[in-house]
mmCIF file of C-alpha atoms and ligand atoms in Angstrom:
data_model
loop_
_atom_site.group_PDB
_atom_site.id
_atom_site.type_symbol
_atom_site.label_atom_id
_atom_site.label_comp_id
_atom_site.label_asym_id
_atom_site.label_seq_id
_atom_site.Cartn_x
_atom_site.Cartn_y
_atom_site.Cartn_z
ATOM 1 C CA MET A 857 12.027 -31.109 6.787
ATOM 2 C CA ASN A 858 9.231 -32.045 4.381
ATOM 3 C CA LEU A 859 7.627 -31.400 1.236
ATOM 4 C CA LEU A 860 6.340 -27.934 2.672
ATOM 5 C CA THR A 861 9.746 -26.926 3.466
ATOM 6 C CA TRP A 862 10.876 -27.492 0.048
ATOM 7 C CA LEU A 863 7.785 -25.597 -1.397
ATOM 8 C CA PHE A 864 8.480 -22.866 0.929
ATOM 9 C CA LEU A 865 12.248 -22.424 -0.032
ATOM 10 C CA ALA A 866 11.248 -22.770 -3.752
ATOM 11 C CA ALA A 867 8.790 -19.953 -3.236
ATOM 12 C CA VAL A 868 11.197 -17.431 -1.361
ATOM 13 C CA ALA A 869 14.127 -18.162 -3.901
ATOM 14 C CA LEU A 870 11.747 -17.780 -6.867
ATOM 15 C CA ALA A 871 10.078 -14.631 -5.317
ATOM 16 C CA SER A 872 13.288 -13.075 -4.204
ATOM 17 C CA ALA A 873 15.053 -13.770 -7.709
ATOM 18 C CA THR A 874 12.183 -12.195 -9.491
ATOM 19 C CA ARG A 875 12.212 -9.099 -7.358
ATOM 20 C CA LEU A 876 15.936 -8.670 -7.965
ATOM 21 C CA TRP A 877 15.732 -9.353 -11.502
ATOM 22 C CA LEU A 878 12.753 -7.008 -12.102
ATOM 23 C CA ALA A 879 14.898 -4.400 -9.945
ATOM 24 C CA GLN A 880 17.415 -4.802 -12.594
ATOM 25 C CA ARG A 881 15.463 -4.325 -15.563
ATOM 26 C CA GLN A 882 14.083 -1.342 -14.089
ATOM 27 C CA ILE A 883 17.431 0.072 -13.439
ATOM 28 C CA ARG A 884 18.552 -0.473 -17.062
ATOM 29 C CA HIS A 885 15.688 0.520 -18.780
ATOM 30 C CA VAL A 886 15.146 3.874 -17.029
ATOM 31 C CA ARG A 887 18.864 4.661 -17.622
ATOM 32 C CA ALA A 888 18.785 3.582 -21.473
ATOM 33 C CA HIS A 889 15.806 6.085 -21.727
ATOM 34 C CA ARG A 890 17.741 8.936 -19.482
ATOM 35 C CA ASP A 891 18.868 11.389 -22.257
ATOM 36 C CA SER A 892 15.763 11.859 -24.237
ATOM 37 C CA VAL A 893 12.010 13.128 -22.958
ATOM 38 C CA PRO A 894 9.456 10.879 -24.579
ATOM 39 C CA ARG A 895 7.532 12.927 -27.491
ATOM 40 C CA THR A 896 4.177 13.162 -25.518
ATOM 41 C CA PHE A 897 6.161 15.081 -22.757
ATOM 42 C CA ALA A 898 8.432 16.904 -24.716
ATOM 43 C CA GLU A 899 6.865 20.313 -24.187
ATOM 44 C CA ALA A 900 5.954 19.886 -20.515
ATOM 45 C CA ILE A 901 8.849 18.301 -18.957
ATOM 46 C CA PRO A 902 12.406 19.555 -19.522
ATOM 47 C CA LEU A 903 15.433 17.029 -19.985
ATOM 48 C CA ALA A 904 16.644 18.043 -16.439
ATOM 49 C CA ALA A 905 13.602 16.823 -14.524
ATOM 50 C CA HIS A 906 13.398 13.562 -16.881
ATOM 51 C CA GLN A 907 17.175 12.778 -15.777
ATOM 52 C CA LYS A 908 16.108 13.390 -12.139
ATOM 53 C CA ALA A 909 13.091 11.354 -12.290
ATOM 54 C CA ALA A 910 15.431 8.472 -14.000
ATOM 55 C CA ASP A 911 18.271 8.967 -11.251
ATOM 56 C CA TYR A 912 15.365 8.795 -8.184
ATOM 57 C CA THR A 913 13.780 5.631 -10.133
ATOM 58 C CA ALA A 914 16.986 3.914 -10.383
ATOM 59 C CA ALA A 915 18.070 4.686 -6.702
ATOM 60 C CA LYS A 916 14.786 3.509 -5.353
ATOM 61 C CA ALA A 917 15.177 0.382 -7.225
ATOM 62 C CA ARG A 918 18.733 0.065 -6.239
ATOM 63 C CA PHE A 919 17.919 0.258 -2.709
ATOM 64 C CA GLY A 920 15.002 -2.037 -3.049
ATOM 65 C CA ARG A 921 17.171 -5.065 -3.835
ATOM 66 C CA VAL A 922 18.458 -4.532 -0.052
ATOM 67 C CA ASP A 923 14.825 -4.780 0.967
ATOM 68 C CA VAL A 924 14.578 -8.201 -0.963
ATOM 69 C CA LEU A 925 17.639 -9.773 0.636
ATOM 70 C CA VAL A 926 16.605 -8.583 4.385
ATOM 71 C CA ASP A 927 12.874 -9.753 3.933
ATOM 72 C CA ALA A 928 14.055 -13.101 2.529
ATOM 73 C CA ALA A 929 16.897 -13.329 5.518
ATOM 74 C CA LEU A 930 14.291 -12.392 8.077
ATOM 75 C CA VAL A 931 11.512 -14.846 7.089
ATOM 76 C CA LEU A 932 13.930 -17.781 6.704
ATOM 77 C CA ALA A 933 15.555 -16.991 10.379
ATOM 78 C CA LEU A 934 12.103 -16.622 11.754
ATOM 79 C CA THR A 935 10.780 -20.103 10.232
ATOM 80 C CA LEU A 936 13.399 -22.939 9.235
ATOM 81 C CA GLY A 937 16.147 -20.826 11.197
ATOM 82 C CA GLY A 938 14.172 -21.622 14.617
ATOM 83 C CA LEU A 939 13.931 -17.839 15.779
ATOM 84 C CA LEU A 940 10.134 -18.494 15.879
ATOM 85 C CA GLN A 941 10.642 -21.365 18.218
ATOM 86 C CA ALA A 942 13.354 -19.849 20.272
ATOM 87 C CA LEU A 943 10.896 -16.969 21.167
ATOM 88 C CA SER A 944 8.198 -19.139 21.945
ATOM 89 C CA ASP A 945 10.620 -21.165 24.189
ATOM 90 C CA ALA A 946 11.588 -17.871 25.756
ATOM 91 C CA TRP A 947 8.249 -16.561 26.158
ATOM 92 C CA ALA A 948 7.131 -20.114 27.846
ATOM 93 C CA ALA A 949 9.167 -19.217 30.615
ATOM 94 C CA ALA A 950 7.268 -16.291 31.857
ATOM 95 C CA PHE A 951 3.776 -17.248 30.512
ATOM 96 C CA ALA A 952 2.097 -20.654 30.410
ATOM 97 C CA PRO A 953 2.144 -21.988 26.936
ATOM 98 C CA GLU A 954 -1.098 -21.636 24.692
ATOM 99 C CA SER A 955 -2.017 -18.965 27.373
ATOM 100 C CA LEU A 956 -3.397 -15.364 25.712
ATOM 101 C CA ALA A 957 -0.367 -13.774 27.069
ATOM 102 C CA HIS A 958 1.913 -16.185 25.797
ATOM 103 C CA GLY A 959 0.400 -15.883 22.418
ATOM 104 C CA THR A 960 0.109 -12.202 22.426
ATOM 105 C CA ALA A 961 3.749 -11.947 23.555
ATOM 106 C CA LEU A 962 4.959 -14.086 20.838
ATOM 107 C CA LEU A 963 3.195 -12.291 18.136
ATOM 108 C CA LEU A 964 4.126 -8.893 19.490
ATOM 109 C CA SER A 965 7.660 -9.775 19.541
ATOM 110 C CA VAL A 966 7.593 -11.042 15.905
ATOM 111 C CA PHE A 967 5.873 -7.486 14.947
ATOM 112 C CA PHE A 968 8.661 -5.600 16.912
ATOM 113 C CA LEU A 969 11.399 -7.849 15.389
ATOM 114 C CA GLN A 970 10.054 -6.874 11.946
ATOM 115 C CA ALA A 971 9.768 -3.336 12.570
ATOM 116 C CA GLY A 972 13.308 -3.147 14.158
ATOM 117 C CA VAL A 973 14.635 -4.721 11.431
ATOM 118 C CA SER A 974 12.794 -2.234 8.636
ATOM 119 C CA LEU A 975 13.635 0.754 10.927
ATOM 120 C CA PRO A 976 17.358 1.371 9.586
ATOM 121 C CA LEU A 977 15.760 0.758 6.062
ATOM 122 C CA ALA A 978 13.105 3.542 6.708
ATOM 123 C CA LEU A 979 15.639 6.138 7.914
ATOM 124 C CA TYR A 980 17.933 5.484 4.971
ATOM 125 C CA ARG A 981 15.018 5.927 2.403
ATOM 126 C CA THR A 982 13.818 9.127 3.984
ATOM 127 C CA PHE A 983 16.883 10.689 4.968
ATOM 128 C CA VAL A 984 19.228 9.733 2.363
ATOM 129 C CA ILE A 985 17.294 9.050 -0.855
ATOM 130 C CA GLU A 986 14.515 11.190 -0.273
ATOM 131 C CA GLN A 987 16.599 13.936 1.150
ATOM 132 C CA ARG A 988 19.189 13.626 -1.910
ATOM 133 C CA PHE A 989 16.172 14.039 -4.287
ATOM 134 C CA GLY A 990 14.918 16.954 -2.299
ATOM 135 C CA PHE A 991 11.576 15.279 -1.239
ATOM 136 C CA ASN A 992 12.209 14.831 2.549
ATOM 137 C CA ARG A 993 10.727 17.524 4.828
ATOM 138 C CA MET A 994 11.104 15.363 7.812
ATOM 139 C CA THR A 995 13.361 16.121 10.574
ATOM 140 C CA LEU A 996 14.947 13.259 12.961
ATOM 141 C CA GLY A 997 12.492 14.700 15.647
ATOM 142 C CA LEU A 998 9.411 14.317 13.700
ATOM 143 C CA PHE A 999 10.609 10.826 12.278
ATOM 144 C CA LEU A 1000 10.824 9.530 16.103
ATOM 145 C CA ALA A 1001 7.600 11.448 17.119
ATOM 146 C CA ASP A 1002 5.828 9.529 14.279
ATOM 147 C CA LEU A 1003 7.228 6.407 15.132
ATOM 148 C CA ALA A 1004 6.274 6.527 18.837
ATOM 149 C CA LYS A 1005 2.642 7.712 17.853
ATOM 150 C CA GLN A 1006 2.660 4.927 15.143
ATOM 151 C CA THR A 1007 3.461 2.219 17.761
ATOM 152 C CA LEU A 1008 1.038 3.404 20.309
ATOM 153 C CA VAL A 1009 -1.578 3.583 17.745
ATOM 154 C CA ALA A 1010 -0.828 0.016 16.458
ATOM 155 C CA LEU A 1011 -0.744 -1.331 19.976
ATOM 156 C CA ALA A 1012 -3.961 0.304 20.723
ATOM 157 C CA LEU A 1013 -5.606 -0.990 17.919
ATOM 158 C CA GLY A 1014 -3.694 -4.514 17.175
ATOM 159 C CA VAL A 1015 -3.665 -5.789 20.896
ATOM 160 C CA PRO A 1016 -7.350 -5.998 21.723
ATOM 161 C CA LEU A 1017 -7.716 -7.465 17.978
ATOM 162 C CA LEU A 1018 -4.976 -10.031 18.475
ATOM 163 C CA LEU A 1019 -6.465 -11.048 21.910
ATOM 164 C CA ALA A 1020 -9.751 -11.600 20.369
ATOM 165 C CA VAL A 1021 -8.556 -13.570 17.424
ATOM 166 C CA LEU A 1022 -6.193 -15.818 19.691
ATOM 167 C CA TRP A 1023 -9.605 -16.277 21.906
ATOM 168 C CA LEU A 1024 -11.649 -17.289 19.405
ATOM 169 C CA MET A 1025 -9.105 -19.669 17.981
ATOM 170 C CA GLN A 1026 -8.830 -21.498 21.256
ATOM 171 C CA ARG A 1027 -12.470 -21.353 22.354
ATOM 172 C CA MET A 1028 -14.667 -21.634 19.251
ATOM 173 C CA GLY A 1029 -13.597 -25.336 17.872
ATOM 174 C CA ALA A 1030 -13.338 -26.405 14.273
ATOM 175 C CA HIS A 1031 -15.132 -23.229 13.025
ATOM 176 C CA TRP A 1032 -12.946 -20.525 14.800
ATOM 177 C CA TRP A 1033 -11.719 -19.068 11.591
ATOM 178 C CA LEU A 1034 -15.075 -18.309 10.351
ATOM 179 C CA TYR A 1035 -15.584 -16.122 13.913
ATOM 180 C CA ALA A 1036 -12.198 -14.690 13.511
ATOM 181 C CA TRP A 1037 -13.027 -13.727 9.692
ATOM 182 C CA GLY A 1038 -16.120 -11.828 11.167
ATOM 183 C CA VAL A 1039 -14.099 -9.888 13.620
ATOM 184 C CA LEU A 1040 -11.166 -8.955 11.226
ATOM 185 C CA THR A 1041 -13.890 -7.776 8.538
ATOM 186 C CA ALA A 1042 -15.462 -5.787 10.989
ATOM 187 C CA PHE A 1043 -12.378 -4.183 12.411
ATOM 188 C CA THR A 1044 -11.448 -3.142 8.729
ATOM 189 C CA LEU A 1045 -14.846 -1.540 8.227
ATOM 190 C CA VAL A 1046 -14.612 0.354 11.418
ATOM 191 C CA PHE A 1047 -11.099 1.611 10.763
ATOM 192 C CA GLN A 1048 -12.312 2.918 7.345
ATOM 193 C CA VAL A 1049 -14.659 4.939 9.109
ATOM 194 C CA ILE A 1050 -12.584 6.086 12.126
ATOM 195 C CA PHE A 1051 -9.227 6.792 10.102
ATOM 196 C CA VAL A 1052 -9.840 10.409 8.822
ATOM 197 C CA PRO A 1053 -11.923 11.679 11.923
ATOM 198 C CA VAL A 1054 -9.843 9.900 14.318
ATOM 199 C CA ILE A 1055 -6.245 8.643 13.708
ATOM 200 C CA LEU A 1056 -5.098 11.116 11.086
ATOM 201 C CA PRO A 1057 -5.606 13.898 13.236
ATOM 202 C CA LEU A 1058 -2.939 12.390 15.496
ATOM 203 C CA PHE A 1059 -0.624 12.693 12.769
ATOM 204 C CA ASN A 1060 -1.495 15.857 10.656
ATOM 205 C CA LYS A 1061 -3.593 19.122 10.818
ATOM 206 C CA LEU A 1062 -6.662 19.037 8.927
ATOM 207 C CA THR A 1063 -8.156 22.299 8.118
ATOM 208 C CA PRO A 1064 -11.525 22.672 6.379
ATOM 209 C CA ILE A 1065 -11.645 24.414 2.950
ATOM 210 C CA THR A 1066 -14.805 26.367 2.821
ATOM 211 C CA GLU A 1067 -14.178 29.428 0.963
ATOM 212 C CA GLY A 1068 -12.348 30.361 -2.347
ATOM 213 C CA GLU A 1069 -12.392 29.162 -5.772
ATOM 214 C CA LEU A 1070 -11.511 25.592 -4.999
ATOM 215 C CA ALA A 1071 -14.334 25.096 -2.398
ATOM 216 C CA THR A 1072 -16.900 26.598 -4.921
ATOM 217 C CA ARG A 1073 -15.507 24.283 -7.695
ATOM 218 C CA VAL A 1074 -15.508 20.997 -5.416
ATOM 219 C CA ALA A 1075 -18.943 22.082 -4.144
ATOM 220 C CA ARG A 1076 -20.028 22.234 -7.690
ATOM 221 C CA LEU A 1077 -18.302 18.849 -8.923
ATOM 222 C CA LEU A 1078 -20.144 17.332 -6.021
ATOM 223 C CA GLU A 1079 -23.281 18.421 -6.705
ATOM 224 C CA ARG A 1080 -22.877 17.380 -10.460
ATOM 225 C CA CYS A 1081 -21.828 13.720 -9.311
ATOM 226 C CA GLY A 1082 -24.448 13.469 -6.916
ATOM 227 C CA PHE A 1083 -21.733 13.033 -4.009
ATOM 228 C CA LYS A 1084 -22.443 13.624 -0.441
ATOM 229 C CA SER A 1085 -19.606 14.373 1.934
ATOM 230 C CA SER A 1086 -19.035 15.667 5.375
ATOM 231 C CA GLY A 1087 -16.356 18.197 4.399
ATOM 232 C CA LEU A 1088 -13.338 19.163 2.104
ATOM 233 C CA PHE A 1089 -9.924 19.229 4.248
ATOM 234 C CA MET A 1090 -6.396 20.173 3.406
ATOM 235 C CA MET A 1091 -3.795 18.489 5.231
ATOM 236 C CA ASP A 1092 -0.368 19.567 6.231
ATOM 237 C CA GLY A 1093 1.463 16.850 4.355
ATOM 238 C CA SER A 1094 4.193 19.313 3.309
ATOM 239 C CA LYS A 1095 5.634 18.946 6.818
ATOM 240 C CA ARG A 1096 6.929 15.378 5.818
ATOM 241 C CA SER A 1097 7.314 15.368 2.183
ATOM 242 C CA SER A 1098 6.759 17.265 -0.761
ATOM 243 C CA HIS A 1099 5.017 14.548 -2.700
ATOM 244 C CA GLY A 1100 1.337 15.390 -3.261
ATOM 245 C CA ASN A 1101 -1.823 13.315 -2.940
ATOM 246 C CA ALA A 1102 -5.520 13.221 -2.473
ATOM 247 C CA PHE A 1103 -8.015 10.675 -1.123
ATOM 248 C CA PHE A 1104 -11.027 10.197 0.651
ATOM 249 C CA ALA A 1105 -12.419 7.804 3.520
ATOM 250 C CA GLY A 1106 -15.220 6.783 5.277
ATOM 251 C CA PHE A 1107 -19.024 5.819 4.198
ATOM 252 C CA GLY A 1108 -22.277 7.209 3.294
ATOM 253 C CA ALA A 1109 -22.432 10.924 4.133
ATOM 254 C CA GLY A 1110 -19.733 10.593 6.660
ATOM 255 C CA LYS A 1111 -17.051 10.340 3.716
ATOM 256 C CA ARG A 1112 -14.294 13.065 4.050
ATOM 257 C CA ILE A 1113 -12.257 14.381 1.272
ATOM 258 C CA VAL A 1114 -8.770 15.040 1.832
ATOM 259 C CA LEU A 1115 -6.260 17.070 -0.117
ATOM 260 C CA PHE A 1116 -2.433 17.413 0.738
ATOM 261 C CA ASP A 1117 -1.552 21.084 0.745
ATOM 262 C CA THR A 1118 1.358 20.127 -1.565
ATOM 263 C CA LEU A 1119 -1.244 19.295 -4.223
ATOM 264 C CA VAL A 1120 -3.337 22.471 -3.556
ATOM 265 C CA SER A 1121 -0.392 24.643 -3.699
ATOM 266 C CA ARG A 1122 1.024 22.993 -7.050
ATOM 267 C CA LEU A 1123 -1.814 22.552 -8.905
ATOM 268 C CA GLU A 1124 -4.703 25.062 -10.229
ATOM 269 C CA PRO A 1125 -8.111 24.817 -8.826
ATOM 270 C CA ALA A 1126 -9.296 23.656 -11.976
ATOM 271 C CA GLU A 1127 -6.427 20.997 -12.282
ATOM 272 C CA VAL A 1128 -7.456 19.981 -8.326
ATOM 273 C CA GLU A 1129 -11.102 19.618 -9.291
ATOM 274 C CA ALA A 1130 -10.002 17.067 -12.110
ATOM 275 C CA VAL A 1131 -7.939 15.047 -9.909
ATOM 276 C CA LEU A 1132 -10.829 14.969 -7.640
ATOM 277 C CA ALA A 1133 -13.239 14.014 -10.464
ATOM 278 C CA HIS A 1134 -10.875 10.872 -10.844
ATOM 279 C CA GLU A 1135 -11.001 10.114 -7.185
ATOM 280 C CA LEU A 1136 -14.941 10.455 -7.177
ATOM 281 C CA GLY A 1137 -14.808 7.998 -9.974
ATOM 282 C CA HIS A 1138 -13.207 5.644 -7.792
ATOM 283 C CA TYR A 1139 -16.020 5.893 -5.524
ATOM 284 C CA LYS A 1140 -18.936 6.165 -7.889
ATOM 285 C CA LEU A 1141 -17.774 3.232 -9.884
ATOM 286 C CA HIS A 1142 -17.811 1.167 -6.332
ATOM 287 C CA HIS A 1143 -13.686 0.559 -6.647
ATOM 288 C CA ILE A 1144 -13.364 1.116 -3.072
ATOM 289 C CA VAL A 1145 -16.356 -1.180 -2.052
ATOM 290 C CA LYS A 1146 -15.014 -3.877 -4.353
ATOM 291 C CA MET A 1147 -11.633 -3.650 -3.020
ATOM 292 C CA LEU A 1148 -13.005 -3.944 0.390
ATOM 293 C CA ALA A 1149 -14.960 -6.929 -0.613
ATOM 294 C CA LEU A 1150 -12.025 -8.590 -2.310
ATOM 295 C CA SER A 1151 -9.971 -8.465 0.578
ATOM 296 C CA ALA A 1152 -12.636 -9.760 2.763
ATOM 297 C CA ALA A 1153 -12.843 -12.715 0.220
ATOM 298 C CA LEU A 1154 -9.169 -13.089 0.363
ATOM 299 C CA THR A 1155 -9.316 -13.085 4.262
ATOM 300 C CA PHE A 1156 -11.752 -15.551 4.294
ATOM 301 C CA ALA A 1157 -9.932 -18.024 1.954
ATOM 302 C CA GLY A 1158 -6.739 -17.577 3.963
ATOM 303 C CA LEU A 1159 -8.323 -18.078 7.555
ATOM 304 C CA PHE A 1160 -10.030 -21.016 5.632
ATOM 305 C CA VAL A 1161 -6.787 -22.482 4.743
ATOM 306 C CA LEU A 1162 -5.253 -21.733 8.087
ATOM 307 C CA GLY A 1163 -8.270 -23.367 9.640
ATOM 308 C CA GLN A 1164 -7.233 -26.725 7.798
ATOM 309 C CA LEU A 1165 -3.635 -26.726 8.730
ATOM 310 C CA ILE A 1166 -3.645 -25.569 12.330
ATOM 311 C CA ASP A 1167 -4.162 -29.193 13.625
ATOM 312 C CA GLU A 1168 -1.562 -30.669 11.052
ATOM 313 C CA PRO A 1169 1.825 -31.515 12.671
ATOM 314 C CA TRP A 1170 3.631 -31.082 9.301
ATOM 315 C CA PHE A 1171 2.461 -27.757 8.813
ATOM 316 C CA TYR A 1172 4.766 -26.776 12.035
ATOM 317 C CA ALA A 1173 7.537 -29.239 11.338
ATOM 318 C CA GLY A 1174 7.862 -28.212 7.711
ATOM 319 C CA LEU A 1175 8.423 -24.638 8.884
ATOM 320 C CA GLY A 1176 10.734 -25.021 11.661
ATOM 321 C CA VAL A 1177 8.556 -25.028 14.736
ATOM 322 C CA ARG A 1178 8.595 -27.986 17.161
ATOM 323 C CA THR A 1179 5.687 -26.887 19.373
ATOM 324 C CA PRO A 1180 2.446 -26.514 17.702
ATOM 325 C CA GLY A 1181 -0.040 -23.770 18.995
ATOM 326 C CA THR A 1182 -2.376 -21.296 17.746
ATOM 327 C CA ALA A 1183 0.026 -18.086 17.918
ATOM 328 C CA ALA A 1184 2.765 -20.169 16.336
ATOM 329 C CA ALA A 1185 0.402 -20.971 13.573
ATOM 330 C CA LEU A 1186 -0.747 -17.615 13.122
ATOM 331 C CA ALA A 1187 2.892 -16.318 12.797
ATOM 332 C CA LEU A 1188 3.928 -18.644 10.509
ATOM 333 C CA PHE A 1189 0.720 -18.060 8.261
ATOM 334 C CA MET A 1190 1.513 -14.275 8.230
ATOM 335 C CA LEU A 1191 5.042 -14.889 7.379
ATOM 336 C CA VAL A 1192 4.844 -17.495 5.035
ATOM 337 C CA VAL A 1193 1.687 -16.603 2.733
ATOM 338 C CA PRO A 1194 3.388 -13.546 1.335
ATOM 339 C CA GLU A 1195 5.914 -15.379 -0.372
ATOM 340 C CA PHE A 1196 3.418 -17.639 -2.166
ATOM 341 C CA LEU A 1197 1.035 -14.720 -3.005
ATOM 342 C CA PHE A 1198 3.981 -12.569 -4.525
ATOM 343 C CA PHE A 1199 3.074 -14.148 -7.801
ATOM 344 C CA LEU A 1200 -0.318 -12.681 -7.850
ATOM 345 C CA HIS A 1201 1.062 -9.304 -8.106
ATOM 346 C CA PRO A 1202 0.575 -9.004 -12.062
ATOM 347 C CA LEU A 1203 -2.928 -9.987 -11.509
ATOM 348 C CA THR A 1204 -3.530 -7.454 -8.828
ATOM 349 C CA SER A 1205 -1.744 -4.673 -10.469
ATOM 350 C CA LEU A 1206 -3.646 -5.425 -13.810
ATOM 351 C CA TYR A 1207 -7.188 -5.315 -11.989
ATOM 352 C CA SER A 1208 -5.847 -1.894 -10.400
ATOM 353 C CA ARG A 1209 -4.641 -0.354 -13.630
ATOM 354 C CA ARG A 1210 -8.174 -1.271 -15.188
ATOM 355 C CA ARG A 1211 -9.627 0.609 -12.270
ATOM 356 C CA GLU A 1212 -7.506 3.709 -12.770
ATOM 357 C CA PHE A 1213 -8.520 3.763 -16.463
ATOM 358 C CA GLU A 1214 -12.291 3.661 -15.539
ATOM 359 C CA ALA A 1215 -11.472 6.538 -13.112
ATOM 360 C CA ASP A 1216 -9.975 8.456 -15.864
ATOM 361 C CA ALA A 1217 -13.074 8.156 -18.178
ATOM 362 C CA TYR A 1218 -15.201 9.126 -15.366
ATOM 363 C CA ALA A 1219 -13.096 12.244 -14.394
ATOM 364 C CA ARG A 1220 -13.389 13.117 -18.468
ATOM 365 C CA ARG A 1221 -17.074 12.782 -18.188
ATOM 366 C CA HIS A 1222 -17.494 15.035 -15.056
ATOM 367 C CA ALA A 1223 -14.246 17.460 -15.696
ATOM 368 C CA ASP A 1224 -12.212 18.828 -18.107
ATOM 369 C CA SER A 1225 -9.736 16.102 -19.271
ATOM 370 C CA ARG A 1226 -7.379 18.714 -20.387
ATOM 371 C CA ASP A 1227 -6.985 19.732 -16.777
ATOM 372 C CA LEU A 1228 -6.591 16.210 -15.483
ATOM 373 C CA VAL A 1229 -3.628 15.782 -18.272
ATOM 374 C CA HIS A 1230 -2.063 19.147 -17.034
ATOM 375 C CA ALA A 1231 -2.110 17.925 -13.382
ATOM 376 C CA LEU A 1232 -0.963 14.578 -14.047
ATOM 377 C CA VAL A 1233 1.982 15.922 -16.054
ATOM 378 C CA LYS A 1234 2.810 18.162 -13.206
ATOM 379 C CA LEU A 1235 2.583 15.542 -10.646
ATOM 380 C CA TYR A 1236 4.645 13.334 -12.813
ATOM 381 C CA LYS A 1237 7.276 15.970 -12.884
ATOM 382 C CA ASP A 1238 7.265 17.330 -9.274
ATOM 383 C CA ASN A 1239 7.183 13.681 -8.015
ATOM 384 C CA ALA A 1240 10.093 12.581 -10.013
ATOM 385 C CA ALA A 1241 7.799 9.524 -11.453
ATOM 386 C CA THR A 1242 9.796 7.888 -14.291
ATOM 387 C CA LEU A 1243 7.818 8.303 -18.056
ATOM 388 C CA THR A 1244 9.973 5.289 -19.160
ATOM 389 C CA PRO A 1245 9.553 2.391 -16.928
ATOM 390 C CA ASP A 1246 10.539 -1.146 -17.719
ATOM 391 C CA PRO A 1247 7.533 -2.645 -19.402
ATOM 392 C CA LEU A 1248 7.806 -5.817 -17.277
ATOM 393 C CA HIS A 1249 8.507 -4.139 -13.977
ATOM 394 C CA SER A 1250 5.489 -1.762 -14.546
ATOM 395 C CA ALA A 1251 3.347 -4.739 -15.450
ATOM 396 C CA PHE A 1252 4.121 -6.738 -12.431
ATOM 397 C CA TYR A 1253 4.105 -3.895 -9.847
ATOM 398 C CA ASP A 1254 2.432 -0.692 -11.212
ATOM 399 C CA SER A 1255 -0.958 -0.009 -9.444
ATOM 400 C CA HIS A 1256 -1.354 3.108 -12.203
ATOM 401 C CA PRO A 1257 -0.977 2.721 -15.986
ATOM 402 C CA PRO A 1258 2.366 4.243 -17.359
ATOM 403 C CA ALA A 1259 2.508 7.886 -17.821
ATOM 404 C CA ALA A 1260 2.447 7.703 -21.723
ATOM 405 C CA THR A 1261 -0.489 5.402 -21.976
ATOM 406 C CA ARG A 1262 -2.461 7.168 -19.556
ATOM 407 C CA ILE A 1263 -1.974 10.563 -20.927
ATOM 408 C CA GLY A 1264 -2.414 8.999 -24.554
ATOM 409 C CA ARG A 1265 -6.099 7.855 -23.572
ATOM 410 C CA LEU A 1266 -7.014 10.926 -22.083
ATOM 411 C CA GLN A 1267 -5.979 12.884 -24.978
ATOM 412 C CA THR A 1268 -7.769 10.542 -27.556
ATOM 413 C CA PRO A 1269 -11.539 11.870 -28.243
ATOM 414 C CA ALA A 1270 -13.909 10.301 -26.097
ATOM 415 C CA THR A 1271 -15.928 7.562 -27.974
ATOM 416 C CA SER A 1272 -19.364 8.429 -28.094
ATOM 417 C CA PRO A 1273 -22.000 5.981 -26.453
ATOM 418 C CA LEU A 1274 -24.039 4.007 -28.895
HETATM 419 ZN ZN1 LIG B 2698 -6.874 6.734 -9.305
#
């Protein structure tokens, strides 16, 4: 026990208490507004749909409290509870301590432990909550097949990365963290490029959209915005969930646009065009590159800090580890940092909501804002997204502005440039 122990305990307690308190506020707020549809949406959203959204939001927030307790219990068990030390000792019987094999085995066992603990929670979320509200389309067979494939992909990508980082930590001296940062950043960029063409097809069928009104509209939109892509695809998201989405990934002329079939079937072509104009806004305003740069900067700062801590005995002793080592340092860091970073949530959410307003402004310059409003209202309704979130919960977590504010802005006449 040292000062770090107390700081860490205080962070876990404060983060968990804040999460529980915000969930409680959210539940109370949506319940209190359950029986009247906000005026902006009164014509478009029937009371029954509004009530479903309230119940769905409350059910998710209620179950989210279990997540909070499980997360806190697991992180405390692994650190101060001595579980990480016990795993390290157990693997030391099979592999030489501080060998790459020992480090990899230790980190993989932590990942599998975390995955194993979150599995029942994921099952409950999919087959009880999503099922009850009519969103789940997944069978248990598909869930298990996904799980097996995800595990294999994570191992295929993660193990070489882990080996590279551990090797650099042991061989590169005091500046190992700089090399590790280079490897991690390169990995992230490669992942962006291979995600749609290589990884996504393992899980979903992607069909090119080349004909029809939608293809024509999208082609015209891309031309207006000066956007080059290597294709528009429809993805069979409906085999898992009825929630809809659209995104694109990749860089340069290799960018691919992916629309969920659920989105295409629910929205008119003009509305899909408006949603896509919003997504293009994120790209054209460099939001994606900025996000990647920001995460690279945070990784840099994090690894620098770890570089300073890794030789300090108090770092290990304060977090329940008796035998210092590179893999233990990495595991501790990944377990402990999120507890402290939790309090940055309001800032990152604020940053993200600003980017959403900017993308909406871009969309109204390049498509019809009325189409975007119609599309958003349909999506709020279909996804049972609450129109009346608790303001504090929303300020803390929401990456997107509250529905009423967002629609309100889209409906005000555009201010003309000077
Ligand atoms: Zn957006």
